Amino acid sequence: MPVWKLIGVVLMVLSSGCGHATGHTREASESQRVERLSVDEPEDGVRVKGSTVGARINALIANGQFAEAEALIAEASAGSLLSQAQATEKLRQIAQLSTRVGQLPASLQRAKDFPSQLKDSTLFEIKQMLQRKNFSLATESQLKMVKKLLEDPDRVMEKMGTVR
């Protein structure tokens, strides 16, 4: 983990307060934290918790900051700002984006024009290459093929089984 990421995590932990604070101080800082992580109250007066924290998690994931996103997911789940189902979905999304091409089944890697030079690349990196139109490692069609394989390898395996 780069030093700046570690510093960010430490600052996040330190900003949540220390354990020896008075009850009043602790309650005030907790209510401020909930307020900060929640959106404004909708018209019907019901507070929607976690909407801002969900957006922050999505932003971290979109930037490829998976360790920070996982830490925020854990904190938000523990603080009941994120439901267990939401946390599970976010962690599944992170796991999928972190999947390396080399983790695909060998039968898929033997596909015609499979770019073996991408074996150490993740789905996140493949998507970035496509978005930035960076075709230095593989052609656009190869990147799209690998992206599809990483996003839904089971479906591709089904098609290969029925096409034979």
PDB file of C-alpha atoms in Angstrom:
ATOM      1  CA  MET A   1       0.000   0.000   0.000  1.00  0.00           C
ATOM      2  CA  PRO A   2       1.463   3.365  -0.975  1.00  0.00           C
ATOM      3  CA  VAL A   3       2.343   5.655   1.902  1.00  0.00           C
ATOM      4  CA  TRP A   4      -0.224   8.308   0.971  1.00  0.00           C
ATOM      5  CA  LYS A   5      -3.022   5.732   1.079  1.00  0.00           C
ATOM      6  CA  LEU A   6      -1.863   4.533   4.478  1.00  0.00           C
ATOM      7  CA  ILE A   7      -1.778   8.112   5.730  1.00  0.00           C
ATOM      8  CA  GLY A   8      -5.336   8.622   4.441  1.00  0.00           C
ATOM      9  CA  VAL A   9      -6.599   5.542   6.277  1.00  0.00           C
ATOM     10  CA  VAL A  10      -4.833   6.606   9.487  1.00  0.00           C
ATOM     11  CA  LEU A  11      -6.305  10.112   9.238  1.00  0.00           C
ATOM     12  CA  MET A  12      -9.763   8.639   8.684  1.00  0.00           C
ATOM     13  CA  VAL A  13      -9.416   6.476  11.794  1.00  0.00           C
ATOM     14  CA  LEU A  14      -8.034   9.338  13.883  1.00  0.00           C
ATOM     15  CA  SER A  15     -10.773  11.721  12.792  1.00  0.00           C
ATOM     16  CA  SER A  16     -13.437   9.398  14.221  1.00  0.00           C
ATOM     17  CA  GLY A  17     -12.395  10.405  17.748  1.00  0.00           C
ATOM     18  CA  CYS A  18     -10.485   8.892  20.606  1.00  0.00           C
ATOM     19  CA  GLY A  19     -11.773   6.374  23.141  1.00  0.00           C
ATOM     20  CA  HIS A  20     -11.425   8.509  26.262  1.00  0.00           C
ATOM     21  CA  ALA A  21     -13.750  11.322  25.172  1.00  0.00           C
ATOM     22  CA  THR A  22     -16.645  12.214  27.407  1.00  0.00           C
ATOM     23  CA  GLY A  23     -20.066  10.795  26.649  1.00  0.00           C
ATOM     24  CA  HIS A  24     -21.360  14.163  25.496  1.00  0.00           C
ATOM     25  CA  THR A  25     -18.389  14.734  23.188  1.00  0.00           C
ATOM     26  CA  ARG A  26     -18.645  11.206  21.834  1.00  0.00           C
ATOM     27  CA  GLU A  27     -22.384  11.608  21.161  1.00  0.00           C
ATOM     28  CA  ALA A  28     -21.827  14.949  19.454  1.00  0.00           C
ATOM     29  CA  SER A  29     -19.058  13.636  17.230  1.00  0.00           C
ATOM     30  CA  GLU A  30     -21.120  10.529  16.358  1.00  0.00           C
ATOM     31  CA  SER A  31     -24.140  12.631  15.444  1.00  0.00           C
ATOM     32  CA  GLN A  32     -21.918  14.896  13.325  1.00  0.00           C
ATOM     33  CA  ARG A  33     -20.469  11.811  11.621  1.00  0.00           C
ATOM     34  CA  VAL A  34     -23.941  10.427  10.862  1.00  0.00           C
ATOM     35  CA  GLU A  35     -25.003  13.844   9.639  1.00  0.00           C
ATOM     36  CA  ARG A  36     -21.914  14.102   7.427  1.00  0.00           C
ATOM     37  CA  LEU A  37     -22.468  10.621   5.942  1.00  0.00           C
ATOM     38  CA  SER A  38     -26.213  11.098   5.383  1.00  0.00           C
ATOM     39  CA  VAL A  39     -27.977  13.183   2.791  1.00  0.00           C
ATOM     40  CA  ASP A  40     -30.458  15.941   3.529  1.00  0.00           C
ATOM     41  CA  GLU A  41     -33.868  14.843   4.671  1.00  0.00           C
ATOM     42  CA  PRO A  42     -36.298  14.180   1.809  1.00  0.00           C
ATOM     43  CA  GLU A  43     -39.584  16.094   1.634  1.00  0.00           C
ATOM     44  CA  ASP A  44     -41.499  13.491   3.666  1.00  0.00           C
ATOM     45  CA  GLY A  45     -39.113  13.964   6.607  1.00  0.00           C
ATOM     46  CA  VAL A  46     -37.551  10.496   6.487  1.00  0.00           C
ATOM     47  CA  ARG A  47     -33.762  10.556   6.716  1.00  0.00           C
ATOM     48  CA  VAL A  48     -32.028   8.317   4.173  1.00  0.00           C
ATOM     49  CA  LYS A  49     -28.869   7.016   5.800  1.00  0.00           C
ATOM     50  CA  GLY A  50     -25.806   6.034   3.829  1.00  0.00           C
ATOM     51  CA  SER A  51     -26.566   7.754   0.543  1.00  0.00           C
ATOM     52  CA  THR A  52     -23.492   9.956   0.794  1.00  0.00           C
ATOM     53  CA  VAL A  53     -21.324   7.116   2.073  1.00  0.00           C
ATOM     54  CA  GLY A  54     -22.555   5.005  -0.856  1.00  0.00           C
ATOM     55  CA  ALA A  55     -21.524   7.746  -3.263  1.00  0.00           C
ATOM     56  CA  ARG A  56     -18.112   7.996  -1.580  1.00  0.00           C
ATOM     57  CA  ILE A  57     -17.640   4.236  -1.890  1.00  0.00           C
ATOM     58  CA  ASN A  58     -18.639   4.356  -5.563  1.00  0.00           C
ATOM     59  CA  ALA A  59     -16.145   7.169  -6.169  1.00  0.00           C
ATOM     60  CA  LEU A  60     -13.336   5.194  -4.507  1.00  0.00           C
ATOM     61  CA  ILE A  61     -14.200   2.132  -6.588  1.00  0.00           C
ATOM     62  CA  ALA A  62     -14.327   4.202  -9.775  1.00  0.00           C
ATOM     63  CA  ASN A  63     -10.825   5.504  -8.994  1.00  0.00           C
ATOM     64  CA  GLY A  64      -9.487   2.019  -8.316  1.00  0.00           C
ATOM     65  CA  GLN A  65      -8.945   2.726  -4.613  1.00  0.00           C
ATOM     66  CA  PHE A  66     -10.239  -0.681  -3.546  1.00  0.00           C
ATOM     67  CA  ALA A  67      -8.510  -0.911  -0.141  1.00  0.00           C
ATOM     68  CA  GLU A  68      -9.956   2.441   0.924  1.00  0.00           C
ATOM     69  CA  ALA A  69     -13.396   1.458  -0.387  1.00  0.00           C
ATOM     70  CA  GLU A  70     -13.268  -1.817   1.564  1.00  0.00           C
ATOM     71  CA  ALA A  71     -12.311   0.061   4.743  1.00  0.00           C
ATOM     72  CA  LEU A  72     -15.180   2.522   4.267  1.00  0.00           C
ATOM     73  CA  ILE A  73     -17.594  -0.349   3.574  1.00  0.00           C
ATOM     74  CA  ALA A  74     -16.543  -2.038   6.811  1.00  0.00           C
ATOM     75  CA  GLU A  75     -16.929   1.198   8.790  1.00  0.00           C
ATOM     76  CA  ALA A  76     -20.289   2.064   7.217  1.00  0.00           C
ATOM     77  CA  SER A  77     -21.615  -1.465   7.821  1.00  0.00           C
ATOM     78  CA  ALA A  78     -20.509  -1.385  11.444  1.00  0.00           C
ATOM     79  CA  GLY A  79     -22.188   2.002  11.889  1.00  0.00           C
ATOM     80  CA  SER A  80     -25.407   0.799  10.189  1.00  0.00           C
ATOM     81  CA  LEU A  81     -24.984   3.393   7.450  1.00  0.00           C
ATOM     82  CA  LEU A  82     -24.845   0.647   4.820  1.00  0.00           C
ATOM     83  CA  SER A  83     -27.010  -2.469   4.769  1.00  0.00           C
ATOM     84  CA  GLN A  84     -25.412  -5.896   4.685  1.00  0.00           C
ATOM     85  CA  ALA A  85     -26.827  -6.451   1.192  1.00  0.00           C
ATOM     86  CA  GLN A  86     -25.311  -3.177  -0.061  1.00  0.00           C
ATOM     87  CA  ALA A  87     -21.976  -3.987   1.549  1.00  0.00           C
ATOM     88  CA  THR A  88     -21.966  -7.454  -0.018  1.00  0.00           C
ATOM     89  CA  GLU A  89     -22.756  -6.021  -3.457  1.00  0.00           C
ATOM     90  CA  LYS A  90     -19.980  -3.413  -3.200  1.00  0.00           C
ATOM     91  CA  LEU A  91     -17.457  -6.055  -2.085  1.00  0.00           C
ATOM     92  CA  ARG A  92     -18.556  -8.318  -4.968  1.00  0.00           C
ATOM     93  CA  GLN A  93     -18.041  -5.408  -7.374  1.00  0.00           C
ATOM     94  CA  ILE A  94     -14.544  -4.785  -5.975  1.00  0.00           C
ATOM     95  CA  ALA A  95     -13.701  -8.482  -6.275  1.00  0.00           C
ATOM     96  CA  GLN A  96     -14.842  -8.526  -9.905  1.00  0.00           C
ATOM     97  CA  LEU A  97     -12.872  -5.393 -10.808  1.00  0.00           C
ATOM     98  CA  SER A  98      -9.800  -6.875  -9.097  1.00  0.00           C
ATOM     99  CA  THR A  99      -9.977 -10.115 -11.078  1.00  0.00           C
ATOM    100  CA  ARG A 100      -6.864 -10.654 -13.158  1.00  0.00           C
ATOM    101  CA  VAL A 101      -6.989 -12.008 -16.701  1.00  0.00           C
ATOM    102  CA  GLY A 102      -4.646 -14.819 -15.623  1.00  0.00           C
ATOM    103  CA  GLN A 103      -7.361 -16.049 -13.220  1.00  0.00           C
ATOM    104  CA  LEU A 104      -9.664 -16.977 -16.087  1.00  0.00           C
ATOM    105  CA  PRO A 105     -10.093 -20.710 -16.743  1.00  0.00           C
ATOM    106  CA  ALA A 106      -7.431 -22.104 -19.067  1.00  0.00           C
ATOM    107  CA  SER A 107     -10.086 -23.099 -21.613  1.00  0.00           C
ATOM    108  CA  LEU A 108     -11.062 -19.433 -22.017  1.00  0.00           C
ATOM    109  CA  GLN A 109      -7.451 -18.349 -22.310  1.00  0.00           C
ATOM    110  CA  ARG A 110      -7.030 -20.656 -25.313  1.00  0.00           C
ATOM    111  CA  ALA A 111      -9.586 -18.661 -27.309  1.00  0.00           C
ATOM    112  CA  LYS A 112      -8.550 -17.378 -30.720  1.00  0.00           C
ATOM    113  CA  ASP A 113      -6.628 -14.073 -30.494  1.00  0.00           C
ATOM    114  CA  PHE A 114      -6.521 -14.212 -26.694  1.00  0.00           C
ATOM    115  CA  PRO A 115      -4.048 -11.509 -25.530  1.00  0.00           C
ATOM    116  CA  SER A 116      -1.822 -13.445 -23.121  1.00  0.00           C
ATOM    117  CA  GLN A 117       0.221 -10.282 -22.536  1.00  0.00           C
ATOM    118  CA  LEU A 118      -2.713  -9.045 -20.422  1.00  0.00           C
ATOM    119  CA  LYS A 119      -2.554 -11.947 -17.932  1.00  0.00           C
ATOM    120  CA  ASP A 120      -1.478  -9.623 -15.080  1.00  0.00           C
ATOM    121  CA  SER A 121      -4.086  -6.946 -15.877  1.00  0.00           C
ATOM    122  CA  THR A 122      -7.300  -6.555 -13.888  1.00  0.00           C
ATOM    123  CA  LEU A 123     -10.794  -5.853 -15.192  1.00  0.00           C
ATOM    124  CA  PHE A 124     -10.455  -2.325 -13.809  1.00  0.00           C
ATOM    125  CA  GLU A 125      -7.260  -1.779 -15.826  1.00  0.00           C
ATOM    126  CA  ILE A 126      -8.838  -3.248 -18.963  1.00  0.00           C
ATOM    127  CA  LYS A 127     -11.803  -0.868 -18.634  1.00  0.00           C
ATOM    128  CA  GLN A 128      -9.416   2.059 -18.196  1.00  0.00           C
ATOM    129  CA  MET A 129      -7.487   1.069 -21.327  1.00  0.00           C
ATOM    130  CA  LEU A 130     -10.738   0.973 -23.311  1.00  0.00           C
ATOM    131  CA  GLN A 131     -11.933   4.271 -21.879  1.00  0.00           C
ATOM    132  CA  ARG A 132      -8.630   6.008 -22.629  1.00  0.00           C
ATOM    133  CA  LYS A 133      -8.327   4.253 -26.008  1.00  0.00           C
ATOM    134  CA  ASN A 134      -4.942   2.879 -24.968  1.00  0.00           C
ATOM    135  CA  PHE A 135      -4.279  -0.003 -27.356  1.00  0.00           C
ATOM    136  CA  SER A 136      -0.557  -0.342 -26.671  1.00  0.00           C
ATOM    137  CA  LEU A 137      -0.907  -3.820 -25.100  1.00  0.00           C
ATOM    138  CA  ALA A 138      -3.809  -5.199 -27.121  1.00  0.00           C
ATOM    139  CA  THR A 139      -6.238  -4.250 -29.856  1.00  0.00           C
ATOM    140  CA  GLU A 140      -9.623  -2.774 -29.040  1.00  0.00           C
ATOM    141  CA  SER A 141     -11.389  -6.019 -29.970  1.00  0.00           C
ATOM    142  CA  GLN A 142      -9.030  -8.042 -27.741  1.00  0.00           C
ATOM    143  CA  LEU A 143      -9.639  -5.692 -24.819  1.00  0.00           C
ATOM    144  CA  LYS A 144     -13.404  -5.917 -25.333  1.00  0.00           C
ATOM    145  CA  MET A 145     -13.208  -9.711 -25.503  1.00  0.00           C
ATOM    146  CA  VAL A 146     -11.200  -9.922 -22.271  1.00  0.00           C
ATOM    147  CA  LYS A 147     -13.565  -7.438 -20.580  1.00  0.00           C
ATOM    148  CA  LYS A 148     -16.536  -9.604 -21.530  1.00  0.00           C
ATOM    149  CA  LEU A 149     -14.750 -12.739 -20.316  1.00  0.00           C
ATOM    150  CA  LEU A 150     -13.933 -11.150 -16.955  1.00  0.00           C
ATOM    151  CA  GLU A 151     -17.399  -9.702 -16.455  1.00  0.00           C
ATOM    152  CA  ASP A 152     -19.279 -12.948 -17.087  1.00  0.00           C
ATOM    153  CA  PRO A 153     -17.029 -16.012 -17.522  1.00  0.00           C
ATOM    154  CA  ASP A 154     -19.869 -18.432 -16.694  1.00  0.00           C
ATOM    155  CA  ARG A 155     -22.024 -17.179 -19.576  1.00  0.00           C
ATOM    156  CA  VAL A 156     -19.115 -17.441 -21.991  1.00  0.00           C
ATOM    157  CA  MET A 157     -18.399 -20.990 -20.772  1.00  0.00           C
ATOM    158  CA  GLU A 158     -22.090 -21.890 -21.369  1.00  0.00           C
ATOM    159  CA  LYS A 159     -21.915 -20.569 -24.931  1.00  0.00           C
ATOM    160  CA  MET A 160     -18.710 -22.490 -25.588  1.00  0.00           C
ATOM    161  CA  GLY A 161     -20.371 -25.685 -24.301  1.00  0.00           C
ATOM    162  CA  THR A 162     -23.433 -25.350 -26.540  1.00  0.00           C
ATOM    163  CA  VAL A 163     -21.563 -24.182 -29.645  1.00  0.00           C
ATOM    164  CA  ARG A 164     -19.297 -27.220 -29.858  1.00  0.00           C
TER     165      ARG A 164
END
